[in-house]
Tab-separated table of C-alpha atoms and ligand atoms in Angstrom:
chain	number	residue	atom	x	y	z
A	1	MET	CA	146.431	94.154	-16.990
A	2	PRO	CA	145.668	97.865	-16.937
A	3	GLU	CA	142.231	98.792	-18.222
A	4	LEU	CA	140.264	101.629	-19.708
A	5	VAL	CA	137.012	101.561	-17.735
A	6	PHE	CA	134.001	103.708	-18.605
A	7	PHE	CA	131.667	104.347	-15.675
A	8	SER	CA	128.490	105.620	-17.257
A	9	GLY	CA	125.240	106.954	-15.918
A	10	THR	CA	122.805	109.821	-16.046
A	11	MET	CA	123.459	113.138	-14.381
A	12	ASP	CA	122.924	113.071	-10.635
A	13	CYS	CA	123.739	109.356	-10.247
A	14	GLY	CA	126.874	109.867	-8.168
A	15	LYS	CA	129.593	109.584	-10.834
A	16	SER	CA	131.815	112.309	-9.390
A	17	THR	CA	131.304	110.939	-5.887
A	18	LEU	CA	132.505	107.521	-7.070
A	19	ALA	CA	135.455	109.149	-8.874
A	20	LEU	CA	136.433	110.850	-5.612
A	21	GLN	CA	135.985	107.567	-3.724
A	22	ILE	CA	138.307	105.728	-6.115
A	23	GLU	CA	140.822	108.567	-5.715
A	24	HIS	CA	140.537	108.335	-1.916
A	25	ASN	CA	140.908	104.540	-1.775
A	26	ARG	CA	143.994	104.522	-3.976
A	27	SER	CA	145.762	107.511	-2.431
A	28	ALA	CA	145.132	105.968	1.009
A	29	ARG	CA	147.182	103.005	-0.196
A	30	GLY	CA	150.027	105.281	-1.263
A	31	LEU	CA	149.185	105.399	-4.953
A	32	ARG	CA	149.398	108.645	-6.891
A	33	GLY	CA	146.821	109.542	-9.497
A	34	VAL	CA	146.256	112.266	-12.024
A	35	ILE	CA	142.696	113.560	-12.278
A	36	PHE	CA	141.412	115.200	-15.422
A	37	THR	CA	138.112	116.935	-15.710
A	38	ARG	CA	136.329	119.271	-18.069
A	39	ASP	CA	133.818	121.983	-17.221
A	40	ASP	CA	133.170	120.834	-13.649
A	41	ARG	CA	130.396	122.698	-11.818
A	42	ALA	CA	132.966	123.909	-9.247
A	43	GLY	CA	135.061	125.622	-11.935
A	44	GLU	CA	138.200	125.014	-13.978
A	45	GLY	CA	140.686	122.545	-12.502
A	46	LYS	CA	138.270	121.144	-9.932
A	47	LEU	CA	136.539	117.821	-9.485
A	48	SER	CA	133.530	118.245	-7.244
A	49	SER	CA	130.730	116.005	-6.105
A	50	ARG	CA	127.199	117.020	-5.304
A	51	LEU	CA	127.796	115.730	-1.783
A	52	GLY	CA	130.192	118.629	-1.243
A	53	LEU	CA	133.623	117.059	-1.759
A	54	VAL	CA	136.113	118.852	-3.997
A	55	THR	CA	139.645	118.061	-5.145
A	56	ASN	CA	142.071	119.659	-7.566
A	57	ALA	CA	142.209	118.339	-11.103
A	58	VAL	CA	143.818	119.048	-14.449
A	59	GLU	CA	141.438	120.776	-16.849
A	60	ALA	CA	141.405	118.722	-20.072
A	61	GLN	CA	141.226	121.703	-22.382
A	62	GLU	CA	140.017	121.351	-25.931
A	63	GLY	CA	142.956	120.245	-28.083
A	64	MET	CA	145.058	119.136	-25.116
A	65	ASP	CA	146.978	115.891	-25.689
A	66	VAL	CA	146.332	113.988	-22.456
A	67	TYR	CA	148.814	111.253	-23.399
A	68	ALA	CA	151.581	113.811	-23.994
A	69	HIS	CA	150.660	115.563	-20.735
A	70	LEU	CA	151.201	112.331	-18.781
A	71	VAL	CA	154.415	111.468	-20.654
A	72	GLY	CA	155.629	114.971	-19.736
A	73	LEU	CA	154.865	114.403	-16.054
A	74	LEU	CA	156.616	111.020	-16.049
A	75	SER	CA	159.684	112.291	-17.892
A	76	GLU	CA	160.076	115.042	-15.277
A	77	GLY	CA	160.314	112.280	-12.669
A	78	GLY	CA	156.699	112.562	-11.559
A	79	ARG	CA	154.855	109.522	-10.333
A	80	VAL	CA	151.582	108.439	-11.874
A	81	ASP	CA	149.919	105.180	-10.845
A	82	TYR	CA	146.454	105.694	-12.321
A	83	VAL	CA	144.328	108.222	-14.147
A	84	ILE	CA	140.797	109.430	-13.398
A	85	VAL	CA	138.762	111.394	-15.921
A	86	ASP	CA	135.523	113.043	-14.842
A	87	GLU	CA	133.018	114.626	-17.244
A	88	ALA	CA	134.590	112.359	-19.876
A	89	GLN	CA	131.689	112.966	-22.254
A	90	PHE	CA	133.124	116.444	-22.905
A	91	LEU	CA	136.473	115.087	-24.147
A	92	SER	CA	136.963	114.801	-27.891
A	93	PRO	CA	137.142	111.376	-29.575
A	94	ALA	CA	140.860	112.062	-30.202
A	95	GLN	CA	141.392	112.576	-26.470
A	96	ILE	CA	139.645	109.262	-25.734
A	97	ASP	CA	142.035	107.587	-28.181
A	98	GLN	CA	144.863	109.180	-26.197
A	99	LEU	CA	143.452	107.629	-23.003
A	100	ALA	CA	143.493	104.178	-24.629
A	101	ARG	CA	147.127	104.814	-25.538
A	102	VAL	CA	147.841	105.713	-21.892
A	103	VAL	CA	146.513	102.275	-20.894
A	104	ASP	CA	148.371	100.358	-23.595
A	105	GLU	CA	151.707	102.181	-23.670
A	106	LEU	CA	152.080	103.657	-20.179
A	107	ASN	CA	150.423	100.634	-18.495
A	108	LEU	CA	148.143	102.792	-16.346
A	109	ASP	CA	144.550	102.138	-15.352
A	110	VAL	CA	142.250	104.851	-16.676
A	111	PHE	CA	138.869	105.328	-14.984
A	112	ALA	CA	136.603	107.551	-17.066
A	113	PHE	CA	133.283	108.836	-15.714
A	114	GLY	CA	130.641	110.318	-17.937
A	115	ILE	CA	127.133	110.690	-19.196
A	116	THR	CA	126.408	108.649	-22.303
A	117	THR	CA	123.695	110.708	-23.969
A	118	ASP	CA	122.852	114.380	-24.135
A	119	PHE	CA	119.496	116.106	-23.564
A	120	ARG	CA	118.386	115.108	-27.078
A	121	THR	CA	119.122	111.422	-26.247
A	122	LYS	CA	122.100	111.462	-28.674
A	123	LEU	CA	125.498	110.064	-27.722
A	124	PHE	CA	128.188	112.571	-26.826
A	125	PRO	CA	131.107	111.998	-29.262
A	126	GLY	CA	133.493	111.391	-26.348
A	127	SER	CA	131.140	108.827	-24.807
A	128	GLN	CA	130.646	107.115	-28.147
A	129	ARG	CA	134.405	106.720	-28.477
A	130	LEU	CA	134.627	105.381	-24.910
A	131	ILE	CA	131.966	102.764	-25.669
A	132	GLU	CA	133.971	101.793	-28.752
A	133	LEU	CA	137.340	101.573	-26.985
A	134	ALA	CA	136.769	100.738	-23.305
A	135	ASP	CA	137.927	97.402	-21.925
A	136	ARG	CA	134.956	97.496	-19.590
A	137	ILE	CA	131.800	99.574	-19.212
A	138	GLU	CA	130.183	99.877	-15.809
A	139	THR	CA	126.693	101.252	-15.404
A	140	LEU	CA	126.538	103.014	-12.084
A	141	GLN	CA	124.445	101.285	-9.484
A	142	VAL	CA	123.296	104.385	-7.632
A	143	GLU	CA	120.297	104.991	-9.800
A	144	ALA	CA	118.798	108.405	-10.128
A	145	LEU	CA	115.015	108.567	-10.027
A	146	CYS	CA	112.525	110.381	-12.194
A	147	TRP	CA	109.934	112.473	-10.344
A	148	CYS	CA	107.455	109.608	-10.980
A	149	GLY	CA	109.680	107.213	-9.050
A	150	ALA	CA	110.811	105.209	-12.084
A	151	ARG	CA	114.498	104.762	-12.878
A	152	ALA	CA	115.827	107.931	-14.537
A	153	THR	CA	117.675	107.001	-17.700
A	154	HIS	CA	117.655	110.254	-19.684
A	155	ASN	CA	118.912	113.792	-19.193
A	156	ALA	CA	116.547	116.670	-19.893
A	157	ARG	CA	117.643	120.258	-20.410
A	158	THR	CA	115.377	123.001	-19.168
A	159	LEU	CA	115.345	126.643	-20.135
A	160	ASP	CA	113.709	128.798	-17.502
A	161	GLY	CA	112.068	125.665	-16.169
A	162	VAL	CA	110.681	124.385	-19.478
A	163	MET	CA	112.141	121.296	-21.149
A	164	VAL	CA	113.864	121.925	-24.479
A	165	VAL	CA	114.934	119.388	-27.102
A	166	GLU	CA	116.979	121.634	-29.395
A	167	GLY	CA	120.170	123.590	-28.843
A	168	SER	CA	123.917	123.059	-28.750
A	169	GLN	CA	125.126	119.818	-27.208
A	170	VAL	CA	127.275	121.336	-24.485
A	171	VAL	CA	125.816	123.990	-22.215
A	172	VAL	CA	127.154	123.740	-18.705
A	173	GLY	CA	124.513	123.749	-16.033
A	174	ASP	CA	123.525	121.656	-13.095
A	175	VAL	CA	120.665	119.428	-12.058
A	176	ASN	CA	117.982	120.875	-9.843
A	177	GLN	CA	118.990	124.461	-10.547
A	178	THR	CA	115.928	126.590	-10.277
A	179	SER	CA	117.343	130.076	-10.680
A	180	ALA	CA	119.703	129.520	-13.625
A	181	GLU	CA	118.400	129.875	-17.160
A	182	VAL	CA	119.720	126.477	-18.230
A	183	GLY	CA	119.141	123.573	-15.905
A	184	TYR	CA	119.066	119.815	-16.153
A	185	GLU	CA	116.746	117.175	-14.809
A	186	VAL	CA	116.898	113.408	-14.991
A	187	LEU	CA	113.766	111.642	-16.229
A	188	CYS	CA	112.577	108.176	-17.181
A	189	ARG	CA	112.314	107.662	-20.944
A	190	ARG	CA	108.518	107.905	-20.892
A	191	HIS	CA	108.545	111.353	-19.326
A	192	HIS	CA	111.513	112.462	-21.432
A	193	ARG	CA	109.513	111.555	-24.560
A	194	ARG	CA	106.494	113.432	-23.222
A	195	GLU	CA	108.727	116.361	-22.180
A	196	MET	CA	107.176	116.203	-18.755
A	197	THR	CA	109.475	117.549	-16.069
A	198	ALA	CA	108.612	117.609	-12.371
A	199	ALA	CA	107.526	121.245	-12.730
A	200	ALA	CA	105.332	120.415	-15.727
A	201	ALA	CA	103.765	117.525	-13.815
A	202	ARG	CA	103.050	119.823	-10.860
A	203	ALA	CA	101.580	122.476	-13.133
A	204	GLY	CA	99.439	119.814	-14.833
A	205	ALA	CA	98.151	118.611	-11.469
A	206	LEU	CA	97.191	122.188	-10.601
A	207	SER	CA	95.573	123.073	-13.886
A	208	PRO	CA	91.955	124.254	-13.556
A	209	ASP	CA	90.353	121.233	-15.213
A	210	VAL	CA	91.650	118.897	-12.518
A	211	LEU	CA	91.344	121.194	-9.540
A	212	PRO	CA	88.868	119.917	-6.972
A	213	VAL	CA	85.635	121.888	-6.891
A	214	THR	CA	85.540	124.012	-3.803
A	215	ALA	CA	82.465	125.381	-2.180
A	216	GLY	CA	82.368	129.121	-2.224
B	301	ZN	ZN1	108.968	109.319	-15.076
């Protein structure tokens, strides 16, 4: 039975790498897939992993009917054996419904990869719809770590290095970006609640009241 599978995790937990691995394993067996993505760090129409791998993808634009797109490909004689969707949290709930229809009516496996919650710890609408509709939800096993060493379960947004908890839900940036205005960092819930990023922890450790007294 074909399935709609939602692979979920924080940023930086290897989702895109796993998406590329699934693509590699299936194409090596002669299967042909269609990859959708949205707002990938490598640019429009690309699926990239932080380990440096990149492949071409179809940009799932806002308002695009992904079911109709696949029906179009098939009716032109194209071959589609499976579908991969990266950055699935950025798809609209309607597009997630279309993915479920792809599974049920086109009999294709759909593997969707995404972050569940945004920097305010709220569900992305696309991820919420995936949780509601998926046949199976897999939490990725490559766990990202908070700077304290605990399991990182939440995404923090930083603005010029300082954690922010307000702003629009979608601002494209990347983890561990130091130069860009908007960056992201994965934290454990405790440090997300305390708004303590790695930089804030370092600054705290260097603040005058905890500096060792030096002879001078
Ligand atoms: Zn922590």
